[in-house]
Coordinates of C-alpha atoms in Angstrom, one line a residue:
X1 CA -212.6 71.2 -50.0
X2 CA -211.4 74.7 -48.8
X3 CA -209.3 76.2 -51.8
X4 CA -210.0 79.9 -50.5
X5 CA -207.7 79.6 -47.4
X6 CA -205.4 82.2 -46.8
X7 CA -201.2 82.1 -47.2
X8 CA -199.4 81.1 -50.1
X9 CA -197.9 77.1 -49.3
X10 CA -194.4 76.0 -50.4
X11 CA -194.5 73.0 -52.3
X12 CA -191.3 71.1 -52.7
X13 CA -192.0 69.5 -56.4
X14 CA -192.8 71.0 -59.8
X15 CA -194.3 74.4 -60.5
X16 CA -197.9 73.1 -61.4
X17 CA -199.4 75.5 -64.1
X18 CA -202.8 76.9 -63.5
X19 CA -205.2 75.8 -65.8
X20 CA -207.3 78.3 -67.8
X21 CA -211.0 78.4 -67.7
X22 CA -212.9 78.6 -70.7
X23 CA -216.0 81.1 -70.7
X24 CA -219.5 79.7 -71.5
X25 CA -221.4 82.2 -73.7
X26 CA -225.3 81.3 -73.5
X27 CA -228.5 83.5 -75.4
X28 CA -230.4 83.7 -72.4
X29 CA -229.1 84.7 -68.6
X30 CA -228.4 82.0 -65.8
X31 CA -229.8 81.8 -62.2
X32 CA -228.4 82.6 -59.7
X33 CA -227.1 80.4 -57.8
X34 CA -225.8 80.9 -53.7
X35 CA -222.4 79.3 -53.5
X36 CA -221.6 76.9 -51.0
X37 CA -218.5 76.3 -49.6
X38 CA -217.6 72.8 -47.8
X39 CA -214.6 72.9 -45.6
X40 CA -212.3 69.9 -45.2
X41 CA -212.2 70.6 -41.1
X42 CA -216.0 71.2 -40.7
X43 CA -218.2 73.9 -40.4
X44 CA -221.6 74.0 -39.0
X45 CA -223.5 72.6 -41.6
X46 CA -225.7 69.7 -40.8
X47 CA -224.9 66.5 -42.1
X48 CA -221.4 67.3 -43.2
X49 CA -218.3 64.7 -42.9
X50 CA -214.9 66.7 -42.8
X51 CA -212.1 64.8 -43.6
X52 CA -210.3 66.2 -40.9
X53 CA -212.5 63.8 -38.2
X54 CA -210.3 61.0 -39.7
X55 CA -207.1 61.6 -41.4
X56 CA -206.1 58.1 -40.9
X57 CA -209.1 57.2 -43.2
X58 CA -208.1 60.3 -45.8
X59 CA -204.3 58.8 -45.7
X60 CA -205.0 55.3 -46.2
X61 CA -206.8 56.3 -49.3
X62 CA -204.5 57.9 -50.6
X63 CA -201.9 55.0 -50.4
X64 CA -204.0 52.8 -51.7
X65 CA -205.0 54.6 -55.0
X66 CA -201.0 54.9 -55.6
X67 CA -201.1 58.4 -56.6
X68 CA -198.8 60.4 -58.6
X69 CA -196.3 62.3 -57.0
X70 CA -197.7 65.5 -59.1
X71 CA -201.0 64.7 -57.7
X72 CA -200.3 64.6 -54.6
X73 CA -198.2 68.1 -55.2
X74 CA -201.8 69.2 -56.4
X75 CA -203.4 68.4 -53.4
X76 CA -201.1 70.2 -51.3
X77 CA -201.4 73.5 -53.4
X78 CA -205.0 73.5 -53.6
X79 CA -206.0 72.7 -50.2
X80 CA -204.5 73.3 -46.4
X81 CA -206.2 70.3 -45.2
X82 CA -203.2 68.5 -47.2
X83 CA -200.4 70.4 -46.8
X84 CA -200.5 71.6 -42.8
X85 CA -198.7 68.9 -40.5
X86 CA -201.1 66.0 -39.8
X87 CA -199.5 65.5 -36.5
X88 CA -198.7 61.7 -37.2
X89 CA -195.8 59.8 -35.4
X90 CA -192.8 59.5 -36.1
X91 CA -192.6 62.4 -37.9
X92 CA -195.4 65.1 -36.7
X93 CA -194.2 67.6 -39.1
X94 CA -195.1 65.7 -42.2
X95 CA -198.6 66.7 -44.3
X96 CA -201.0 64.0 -45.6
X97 CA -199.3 64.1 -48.5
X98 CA -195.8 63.6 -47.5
X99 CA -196.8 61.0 -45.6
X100 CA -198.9 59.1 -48.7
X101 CA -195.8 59.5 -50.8
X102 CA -193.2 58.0 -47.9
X103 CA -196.0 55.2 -47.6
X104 CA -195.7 54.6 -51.0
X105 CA -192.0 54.4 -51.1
X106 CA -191.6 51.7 -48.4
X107 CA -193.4 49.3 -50.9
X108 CA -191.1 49.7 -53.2
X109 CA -188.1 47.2 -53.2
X110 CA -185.2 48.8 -53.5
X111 CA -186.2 51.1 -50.2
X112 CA -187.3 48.8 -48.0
X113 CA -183.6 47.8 -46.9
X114 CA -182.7 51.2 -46.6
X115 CA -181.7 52.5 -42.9
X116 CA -183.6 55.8 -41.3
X117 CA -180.3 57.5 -41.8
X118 CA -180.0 56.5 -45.5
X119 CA -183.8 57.1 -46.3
X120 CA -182.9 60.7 -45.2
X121 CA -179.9 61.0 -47.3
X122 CA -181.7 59.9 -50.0
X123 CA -184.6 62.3 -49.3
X124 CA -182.1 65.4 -49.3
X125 CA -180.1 64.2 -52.7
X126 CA -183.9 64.2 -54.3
X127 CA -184.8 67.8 -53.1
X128 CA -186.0 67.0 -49.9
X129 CA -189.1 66.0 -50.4
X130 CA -191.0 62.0 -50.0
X131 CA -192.5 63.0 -53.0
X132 CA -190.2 63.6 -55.2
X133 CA -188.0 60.7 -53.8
X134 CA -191.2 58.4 -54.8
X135 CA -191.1 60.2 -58.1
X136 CA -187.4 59.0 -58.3
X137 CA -188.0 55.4 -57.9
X138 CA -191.3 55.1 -60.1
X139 CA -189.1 56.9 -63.0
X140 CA -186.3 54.3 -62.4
X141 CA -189.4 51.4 -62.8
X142 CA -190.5 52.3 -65.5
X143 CA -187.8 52.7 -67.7
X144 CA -185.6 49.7 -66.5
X145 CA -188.4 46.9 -66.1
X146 CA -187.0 46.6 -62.8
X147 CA -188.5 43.5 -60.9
X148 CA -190.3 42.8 -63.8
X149 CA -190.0 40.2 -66.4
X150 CA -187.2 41.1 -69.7
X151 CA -185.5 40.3 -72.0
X152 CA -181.7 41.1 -72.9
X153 CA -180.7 40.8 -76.7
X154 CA -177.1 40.4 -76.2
X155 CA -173.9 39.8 -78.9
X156 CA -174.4 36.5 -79.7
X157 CA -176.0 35.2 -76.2
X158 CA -179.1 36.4 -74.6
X159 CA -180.3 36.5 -71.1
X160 CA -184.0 36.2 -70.0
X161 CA -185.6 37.0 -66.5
X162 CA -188.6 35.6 -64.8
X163 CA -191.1 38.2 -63.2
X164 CA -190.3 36.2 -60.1
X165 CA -186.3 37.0 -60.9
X166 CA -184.9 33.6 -62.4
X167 CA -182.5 34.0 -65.1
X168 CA -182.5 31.6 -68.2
X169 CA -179.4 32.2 -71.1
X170 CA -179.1 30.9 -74.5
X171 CA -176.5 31.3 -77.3
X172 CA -172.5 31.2 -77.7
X173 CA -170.6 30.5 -74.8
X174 CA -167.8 30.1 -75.8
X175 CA -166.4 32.5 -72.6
X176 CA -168.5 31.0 -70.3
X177 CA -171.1 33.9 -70.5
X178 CA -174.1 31.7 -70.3
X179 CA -173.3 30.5 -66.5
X180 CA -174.2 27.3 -66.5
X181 CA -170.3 25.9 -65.9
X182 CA -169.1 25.2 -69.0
X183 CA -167.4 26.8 -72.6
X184 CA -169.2 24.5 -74.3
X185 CA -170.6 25.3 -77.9
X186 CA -173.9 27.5 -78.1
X187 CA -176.8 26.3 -76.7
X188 CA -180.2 27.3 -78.5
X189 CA -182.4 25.9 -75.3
X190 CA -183.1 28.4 -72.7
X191 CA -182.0 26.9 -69.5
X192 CA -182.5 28.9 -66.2
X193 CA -178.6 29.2 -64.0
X194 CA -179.0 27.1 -61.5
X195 CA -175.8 28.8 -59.5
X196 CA -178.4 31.4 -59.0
X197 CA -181.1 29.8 -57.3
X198 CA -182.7 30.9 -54.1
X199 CA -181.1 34.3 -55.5
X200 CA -183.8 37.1 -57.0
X201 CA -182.7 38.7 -60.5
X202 CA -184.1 42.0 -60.8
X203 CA -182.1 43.3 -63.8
X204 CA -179.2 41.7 -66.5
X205 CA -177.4 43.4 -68.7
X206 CA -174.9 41.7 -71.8
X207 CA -171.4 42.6 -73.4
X208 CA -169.4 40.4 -76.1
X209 CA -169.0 37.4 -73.8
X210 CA -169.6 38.8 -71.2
X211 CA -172.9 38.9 -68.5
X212 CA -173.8 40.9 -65.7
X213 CA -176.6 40.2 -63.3
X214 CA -178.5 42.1 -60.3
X215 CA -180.1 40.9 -57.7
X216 CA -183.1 42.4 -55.4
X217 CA -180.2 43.0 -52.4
X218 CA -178.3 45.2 -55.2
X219 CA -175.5 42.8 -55.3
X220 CA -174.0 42.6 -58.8
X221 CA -173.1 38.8 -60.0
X222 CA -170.6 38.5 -63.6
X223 CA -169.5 36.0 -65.3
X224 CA -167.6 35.4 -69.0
X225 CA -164.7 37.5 -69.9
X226 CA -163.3 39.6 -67.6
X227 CA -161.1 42.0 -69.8
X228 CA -161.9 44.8 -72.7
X229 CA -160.0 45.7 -75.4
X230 CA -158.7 43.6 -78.0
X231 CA -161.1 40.4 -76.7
X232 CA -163.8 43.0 -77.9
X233 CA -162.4 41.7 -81.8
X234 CA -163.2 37.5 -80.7
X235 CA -159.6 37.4 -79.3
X236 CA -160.2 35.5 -75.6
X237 CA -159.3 37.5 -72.5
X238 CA -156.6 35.9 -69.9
X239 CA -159.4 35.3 -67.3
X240 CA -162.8 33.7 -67.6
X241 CA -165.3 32.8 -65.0
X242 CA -167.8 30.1 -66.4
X243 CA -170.7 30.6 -63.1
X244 CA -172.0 33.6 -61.7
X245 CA -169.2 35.3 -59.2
X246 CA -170.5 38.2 -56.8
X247 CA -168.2 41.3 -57.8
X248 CA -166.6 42.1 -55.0
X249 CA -165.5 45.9 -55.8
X250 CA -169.0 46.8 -55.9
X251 CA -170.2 44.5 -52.8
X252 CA -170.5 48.1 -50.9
X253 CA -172.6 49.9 -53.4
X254 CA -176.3 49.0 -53.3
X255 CA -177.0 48.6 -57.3
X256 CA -180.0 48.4 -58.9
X257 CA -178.8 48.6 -63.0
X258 CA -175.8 47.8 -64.9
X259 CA -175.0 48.5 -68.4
X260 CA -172.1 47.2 -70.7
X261 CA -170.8 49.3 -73.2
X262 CA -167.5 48.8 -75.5
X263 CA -164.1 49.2 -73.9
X264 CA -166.1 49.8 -70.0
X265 CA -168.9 48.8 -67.6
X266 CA -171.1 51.5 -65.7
X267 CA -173.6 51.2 -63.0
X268 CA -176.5 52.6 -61.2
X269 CA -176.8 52.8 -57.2
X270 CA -179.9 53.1 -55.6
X271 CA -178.9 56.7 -54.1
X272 CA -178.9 57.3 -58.0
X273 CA -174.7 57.4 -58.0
X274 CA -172.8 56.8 -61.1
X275 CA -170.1 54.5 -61.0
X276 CA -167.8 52.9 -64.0
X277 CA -164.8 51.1 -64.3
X278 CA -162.6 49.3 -67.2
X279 CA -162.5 52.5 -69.2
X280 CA -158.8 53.1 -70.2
X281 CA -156.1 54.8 -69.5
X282 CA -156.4 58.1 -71.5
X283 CA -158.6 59.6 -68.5
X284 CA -162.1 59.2 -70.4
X285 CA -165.1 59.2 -68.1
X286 CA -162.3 61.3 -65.6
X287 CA -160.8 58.3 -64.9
X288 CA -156.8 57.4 -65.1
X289 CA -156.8 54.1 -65.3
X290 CA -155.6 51.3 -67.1
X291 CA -158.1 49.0 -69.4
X292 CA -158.6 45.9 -66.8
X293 CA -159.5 48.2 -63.4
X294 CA -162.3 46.6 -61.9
X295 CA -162.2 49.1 -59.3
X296 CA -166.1 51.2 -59.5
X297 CA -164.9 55.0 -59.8
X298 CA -167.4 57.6 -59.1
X299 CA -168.7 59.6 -61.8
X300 CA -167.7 63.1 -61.3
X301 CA -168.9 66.4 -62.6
X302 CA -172.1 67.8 -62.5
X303 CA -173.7 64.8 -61.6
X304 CA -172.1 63.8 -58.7
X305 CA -175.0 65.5 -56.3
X306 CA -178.1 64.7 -59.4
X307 CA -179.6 61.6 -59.1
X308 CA -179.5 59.3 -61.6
X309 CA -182.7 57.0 -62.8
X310 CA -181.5 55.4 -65.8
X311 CA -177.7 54.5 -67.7
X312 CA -177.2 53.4 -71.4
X313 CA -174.0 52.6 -72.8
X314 CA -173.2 52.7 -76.3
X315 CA -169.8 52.8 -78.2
X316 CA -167.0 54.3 -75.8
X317 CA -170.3 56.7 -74.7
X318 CA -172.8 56.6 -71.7
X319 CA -176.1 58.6 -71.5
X320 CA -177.6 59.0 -67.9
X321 CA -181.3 60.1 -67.5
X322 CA -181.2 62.3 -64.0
X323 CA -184.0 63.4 -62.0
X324 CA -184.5 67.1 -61.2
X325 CA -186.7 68.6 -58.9
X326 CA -187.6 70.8 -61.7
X327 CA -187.8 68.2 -64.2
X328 CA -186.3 65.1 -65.8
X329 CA -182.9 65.3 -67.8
X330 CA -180.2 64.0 -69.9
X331 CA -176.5 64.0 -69.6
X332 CA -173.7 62.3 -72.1
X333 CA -170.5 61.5 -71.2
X334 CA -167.5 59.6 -73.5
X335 CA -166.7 60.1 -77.2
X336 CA -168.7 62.5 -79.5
X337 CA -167.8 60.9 -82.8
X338 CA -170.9 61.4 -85.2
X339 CA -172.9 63.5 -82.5
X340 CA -173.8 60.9 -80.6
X341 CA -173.4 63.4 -77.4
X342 CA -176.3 65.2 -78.6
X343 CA -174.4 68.6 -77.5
X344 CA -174.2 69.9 -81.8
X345 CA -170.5 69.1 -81.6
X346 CA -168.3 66.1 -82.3
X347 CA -166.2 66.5 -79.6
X348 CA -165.4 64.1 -76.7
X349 CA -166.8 64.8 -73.0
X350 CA -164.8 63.9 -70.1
X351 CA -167.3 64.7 -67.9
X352 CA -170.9 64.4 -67.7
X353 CA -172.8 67.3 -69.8
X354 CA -176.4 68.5 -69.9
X355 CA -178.0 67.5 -73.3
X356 CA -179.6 70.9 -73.5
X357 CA -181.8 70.5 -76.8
X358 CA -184.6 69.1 -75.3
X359 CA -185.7 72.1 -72.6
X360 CA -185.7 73.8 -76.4
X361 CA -187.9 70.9 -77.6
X362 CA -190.1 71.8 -74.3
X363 CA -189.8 67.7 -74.1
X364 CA -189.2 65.7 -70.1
X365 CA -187.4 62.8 -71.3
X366 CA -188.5 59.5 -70.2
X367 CA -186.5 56.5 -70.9
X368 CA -183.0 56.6 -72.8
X369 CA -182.1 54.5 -75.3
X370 CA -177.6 54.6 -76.5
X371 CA -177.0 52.5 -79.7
X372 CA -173.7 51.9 -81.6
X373 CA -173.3 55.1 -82.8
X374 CA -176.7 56.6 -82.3
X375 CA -179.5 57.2 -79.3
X376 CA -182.9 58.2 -78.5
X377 CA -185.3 59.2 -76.2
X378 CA -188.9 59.2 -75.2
X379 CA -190.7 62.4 -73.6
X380 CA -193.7 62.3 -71.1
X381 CA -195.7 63.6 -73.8
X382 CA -194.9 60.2 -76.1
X383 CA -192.5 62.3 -78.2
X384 CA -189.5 60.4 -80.0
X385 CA -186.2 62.0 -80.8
X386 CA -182.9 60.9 -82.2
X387 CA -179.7 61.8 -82.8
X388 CA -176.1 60.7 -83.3
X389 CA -174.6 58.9 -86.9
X390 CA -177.9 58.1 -89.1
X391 CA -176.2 55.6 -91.3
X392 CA -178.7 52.7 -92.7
X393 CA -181.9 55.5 -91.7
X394 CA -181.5 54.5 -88.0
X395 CA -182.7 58.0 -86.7
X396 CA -185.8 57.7 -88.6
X397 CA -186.0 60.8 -90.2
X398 CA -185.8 60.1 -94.0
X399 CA -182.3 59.9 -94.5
X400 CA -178.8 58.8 -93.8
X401 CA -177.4 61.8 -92.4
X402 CA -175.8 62.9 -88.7
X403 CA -178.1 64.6 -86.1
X404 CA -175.3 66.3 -83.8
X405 CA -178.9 67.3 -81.4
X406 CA -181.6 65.5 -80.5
X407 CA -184.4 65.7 -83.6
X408 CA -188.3 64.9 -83.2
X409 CA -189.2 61.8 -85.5
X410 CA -191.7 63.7 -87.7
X411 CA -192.7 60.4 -88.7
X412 CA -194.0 58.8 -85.2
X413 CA -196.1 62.0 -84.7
X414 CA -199.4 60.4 -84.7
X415 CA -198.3 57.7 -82.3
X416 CA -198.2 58.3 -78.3
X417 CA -194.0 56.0 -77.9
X418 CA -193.8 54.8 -74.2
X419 CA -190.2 52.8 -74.9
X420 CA -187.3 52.9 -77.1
X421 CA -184.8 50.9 -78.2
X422 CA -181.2 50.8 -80.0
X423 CA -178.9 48.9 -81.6
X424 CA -176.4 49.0 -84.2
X425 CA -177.6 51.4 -86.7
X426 CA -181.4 49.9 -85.8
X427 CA -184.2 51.5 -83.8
X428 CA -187.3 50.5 -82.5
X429 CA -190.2 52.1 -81.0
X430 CA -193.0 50.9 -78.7
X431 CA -196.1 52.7 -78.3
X432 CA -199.0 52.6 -75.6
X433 CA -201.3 50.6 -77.8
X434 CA -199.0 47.5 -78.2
X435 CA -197.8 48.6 -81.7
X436 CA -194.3 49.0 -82.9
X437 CA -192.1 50.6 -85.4
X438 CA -188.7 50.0 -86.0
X439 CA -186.1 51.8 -88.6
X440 CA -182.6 51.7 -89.8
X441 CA -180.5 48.6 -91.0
X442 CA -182.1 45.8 -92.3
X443 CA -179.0 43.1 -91.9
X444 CA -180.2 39.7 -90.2
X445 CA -184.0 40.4 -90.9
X446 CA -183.6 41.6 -87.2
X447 CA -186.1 44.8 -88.0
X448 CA -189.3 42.4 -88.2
X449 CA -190.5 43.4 -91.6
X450 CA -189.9 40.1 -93.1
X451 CA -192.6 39.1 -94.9
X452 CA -193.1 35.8 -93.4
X453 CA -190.8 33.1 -95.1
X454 CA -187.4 32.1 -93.8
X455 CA -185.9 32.5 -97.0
X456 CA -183.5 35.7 -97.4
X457 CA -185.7 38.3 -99.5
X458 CA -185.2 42.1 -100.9
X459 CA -187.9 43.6 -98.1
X460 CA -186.8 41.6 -95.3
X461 CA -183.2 42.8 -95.4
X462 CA -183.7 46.4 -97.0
X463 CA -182.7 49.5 -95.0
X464 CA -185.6 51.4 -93.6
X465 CA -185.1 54.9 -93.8
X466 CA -188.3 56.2 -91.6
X467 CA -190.7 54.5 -89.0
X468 CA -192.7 51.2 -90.5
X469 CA -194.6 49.3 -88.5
X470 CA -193.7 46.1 -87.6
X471 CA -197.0 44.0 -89.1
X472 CA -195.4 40.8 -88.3
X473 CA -195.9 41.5 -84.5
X474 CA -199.7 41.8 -85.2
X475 CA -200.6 38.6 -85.1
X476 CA -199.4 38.5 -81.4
X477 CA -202.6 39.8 -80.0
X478 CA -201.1 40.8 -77.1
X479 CA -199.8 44.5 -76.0
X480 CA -195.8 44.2 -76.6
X481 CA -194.2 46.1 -73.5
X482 CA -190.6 45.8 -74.3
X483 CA -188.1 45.1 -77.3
X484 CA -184.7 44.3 -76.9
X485 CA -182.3 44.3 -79.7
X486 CA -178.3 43.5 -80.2
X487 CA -176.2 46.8 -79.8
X488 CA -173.0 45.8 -80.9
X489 CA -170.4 46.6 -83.5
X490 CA -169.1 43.1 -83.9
X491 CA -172.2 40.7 -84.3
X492 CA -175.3 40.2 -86.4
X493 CA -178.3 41.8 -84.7
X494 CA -181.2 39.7 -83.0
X495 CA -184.4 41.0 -81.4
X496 CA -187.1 40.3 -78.5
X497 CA -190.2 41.7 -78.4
X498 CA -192.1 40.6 -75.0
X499 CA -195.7 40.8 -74.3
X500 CA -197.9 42.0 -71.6
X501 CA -198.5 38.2 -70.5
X502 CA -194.6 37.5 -70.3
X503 CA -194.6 35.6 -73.9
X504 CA -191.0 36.1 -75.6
X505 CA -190.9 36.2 -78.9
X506 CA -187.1 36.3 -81.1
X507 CA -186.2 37.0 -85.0
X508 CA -183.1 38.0 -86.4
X509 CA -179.9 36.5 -86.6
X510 CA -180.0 33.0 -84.8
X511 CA -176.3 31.6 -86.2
X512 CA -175.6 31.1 -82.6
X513 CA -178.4 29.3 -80.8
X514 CA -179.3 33.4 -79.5
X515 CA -182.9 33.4 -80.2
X516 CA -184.1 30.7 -78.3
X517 CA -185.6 28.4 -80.7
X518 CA -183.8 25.3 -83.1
X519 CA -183.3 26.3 -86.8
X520 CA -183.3 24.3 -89.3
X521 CA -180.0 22.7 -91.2
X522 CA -178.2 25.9 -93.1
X523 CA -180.3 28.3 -91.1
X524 CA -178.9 31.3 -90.1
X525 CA -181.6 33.3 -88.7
X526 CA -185.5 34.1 -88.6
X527 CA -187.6 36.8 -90.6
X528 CA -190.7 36.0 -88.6
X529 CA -191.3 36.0 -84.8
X530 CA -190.7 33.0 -83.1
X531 CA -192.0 32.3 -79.7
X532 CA -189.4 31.2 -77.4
X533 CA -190.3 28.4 -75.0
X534 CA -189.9 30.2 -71.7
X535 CA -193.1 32.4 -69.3
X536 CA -191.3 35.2 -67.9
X537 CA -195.2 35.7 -66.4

């Protein structure tokens, strides 16, 4: 291809490094060689095929081979054939590339619905660019499982989705938060909500008795308790609905995540917009308003025009992992008690605030993780870092003390981490190979280092101060892609870890039917993995 072309292009992504070359020194002197150049329109030279005879061709191979957004940034600054319009209708003006990354776009689900006029919208809150919009919604897949199969370790209750988006739930129920009708008694057997059916569940998220589910037309659908504050303590709420109800508040808003943290509920448009509600009434979150508004309020500040790709809520604290043109980001919002904001103070945030300690760390964030009192992240590069209250060794880094910024886990260095997950004072790490590591408190057995018996033991309840692999997921076989753990103040921890295949396996604290499988008489929980008797597939 033609790299020597004149005029310097305007890319509309990230500012791609040049990469050094590397001189050869030899003993003895080279022939010359007479350099030929191949043009991607076509020159004179017999038997040559320029691309430019049939674009059609070049773009359908470039959809087809799902490029990277970066790559396809690549091919635009090192060649005119890709960036000059390619003169396709509707929109003449687009390059190859553009055009690839709008293609690749309308596959995925969440854009399909959109309207022209929202596409464009969209398009402009991203930077302008199809590129960097497709760059948006891959970052959003990948660190949500959305439309995939998962796996939600809730207090006390779990939820589990199908890859083909049916929900099962297990556990207490006491508030109705399983769906199925009923308050009746936990209920160990994973049974899929059949109020649901003919409905596609792309995401879930769980709160103390309470659930909240999406589907694929970003309609949100709750059921449990509907109130915070003193039902957090086991006290029931006025209100309880005991099947799926659509939320109508957010029936306007196209969402695509929701997470529940203590005291409020946030969630994630598809435009990447904020929104929470059930916060309080002393203005946290820039809201004024009083503990039972189920009214969605924007989230204001800096991120009002940033979109957003991923929310985590922890205790009366929400992080949101944005997406830049010039990068991926993080921003914390809520109370900073033990440095959970990450910002090196203990102060609260009323509005959303740019996490600046990893552009120091020279680390893109990938997926957020917000714990109790503690959270985490994974960069590009596979990096971990941690930060918040380190009670129990839940950063990982040795010791028990508070991280007021985010701090690299020395201790995962020779590891490449594609997922992260946190609980209450508990972490655990997934890396590209399958393997995983977890740290922190050792209550319930629900870190996985257990030796194998069901029987309580020193090592399978001892704190972990730095990262130990989890051995007892070895005999698995199988690459795990997700773990989901309980992040709540109020209830012994369980965990999922779920495989490649769709095979979900639980240990930890089981008192509650939560894990999936029947324990025996006086059994409170599991060291070991158990498989539970559902294929998310």
């Amino acid at each position: 291809m033609d790299t020597t072309t004149s005029g310097t292009p305007t890319i509309q992504y990230l500012n791609i490094p040049d990469q050094p070359i590397t001189a050869i020194v030899v003993a003895t002197p080279l022939p010359t060689f007479q350099r030929q150049q191949r043009h991607c329109f076509g020159d004179s030279t017999p038997g040559e095929f320029p691309l430019s005879a049939s674009p059609s061709i070049v773009l359908h191979v470039l959809t087809a081979c799902n490029l990277d957004p970066q790559d396809l940034a690549k091919l635009e600054a090192t060649c005119s054939f890709f960036r000059q319009p390619a003169n396709f209708a509707p929109d003449v003006g687009l390059s190859l590339s553009e055009l690839a990354a709008l293609d690749m776009c309308q596959k995925r689900a969440i854009f399909k619905p959109m309207t022209a006029e929202e596409r464009q919208h969209l398009k402009q809150r991203c930077g302008g660019s199809w590129k960097l919009v497709l760059r948006f919604l891959l970052a959003g897949e990948a660190c949500c499982r959305r439309e995939k199969s998962q796996a939600i370790a809730g207090p006390g209750h779990s939820i589990a989705v199908t890859s083909k988006g049916v929900a099962y739930s297990f556990g207490s129920n006491s508030s109705g938060q399983l769906g199925h009708g009923t308050t009746a008694e936990e209920d160990w057997q994973p049974r899929p909500i059949r109020a649901l059916q003919g409905i596609r569940i792309i995401q879930a998220t769980a709160g103390a008795g309470r659930t909240m589910l999406i589907s694929d037309l970003g309609q949100v659908y709750a059921f449990g308790k509907d109130s915070f504050g003193e039902t957090e303590f086991g006290i029931q709420g006025s209100k309880m609905a005991t099947t799926p109800q659509l939320v109508e508040s957010l029936k306007n808003i196209f969402v695509v995540q929701a997470t529940i943290g203590n005291f409020f509920t946030a969630v994630l448009s598809r435009e990447g917009r904020v929104y929470t509600f059930s916060w309080g009434s002393d203005g946290k979150l820039c809201h004024h308003t009083d503990p039972n508004d189920v009214e969605p309020r924007p989230l204001l500040g800096d991120l009002e025009h940033i979109p957003v790709v991923q929310i985590a809520a922890g205790y009366c604290y929400l992080l949101c992992l944005a997406c830049q043109p010039s990068g991926m980001s993080v921003y914390s919002v809520g109370c900073g008690l033990g440095g959970k904001l990450g910002h090196g103070t203990r102060t609260d945030e009323k509005y959303p605030r740019l996490i600046e300690q990893f552009q120091m760390l020279n680390l893109q964030p990938r997926v957020v993780a917000a714990g109790a009192w503690h959270a985490a992240v994974v960069g590009q590069d596979g990096r971990v870092c941690t930060w918040g209250w380190g009670r129990y060794g839940c950063l990982g880094h040795g010791n028990e003390e508070c991280e007021s910024v985010p701090k690299v886990v020395e201790g995962l260095s020779d590891v490449k981490a594609v997922h992260v997950a946190t609980g209450d004072y508990t972490t655990f790490v997934v890396c590209d190979n399958g393997d995983v590591y977890s740290f922190g408190c050792g209550e319930s057995a629900s870190l996985g280092h257990n030796p194998g018996n069901d029987e309580e033991d020193e090592n399978g309840h001892a704190n972990v101060l730095s990262p130990e692999l989890v051995t007892l997921l070895k005999p698995v076989n199988e690459r795990v892609v997700q773990i989901s753990l309980t992040n709540s103040i109020y209830w012994n921890a369980h965990t999922f870890a779920l495989t490649e295949s769709g095979k979900l396996y639980a240990f930890g604290a089981g008192d509650k039917g939560q894990l999936g499988v029947e324990l025996i008489a006086n059994q409170t929980e599991r060291g070991k993995p158990e498989r539970v008797n559902i294929d998310l597939g």
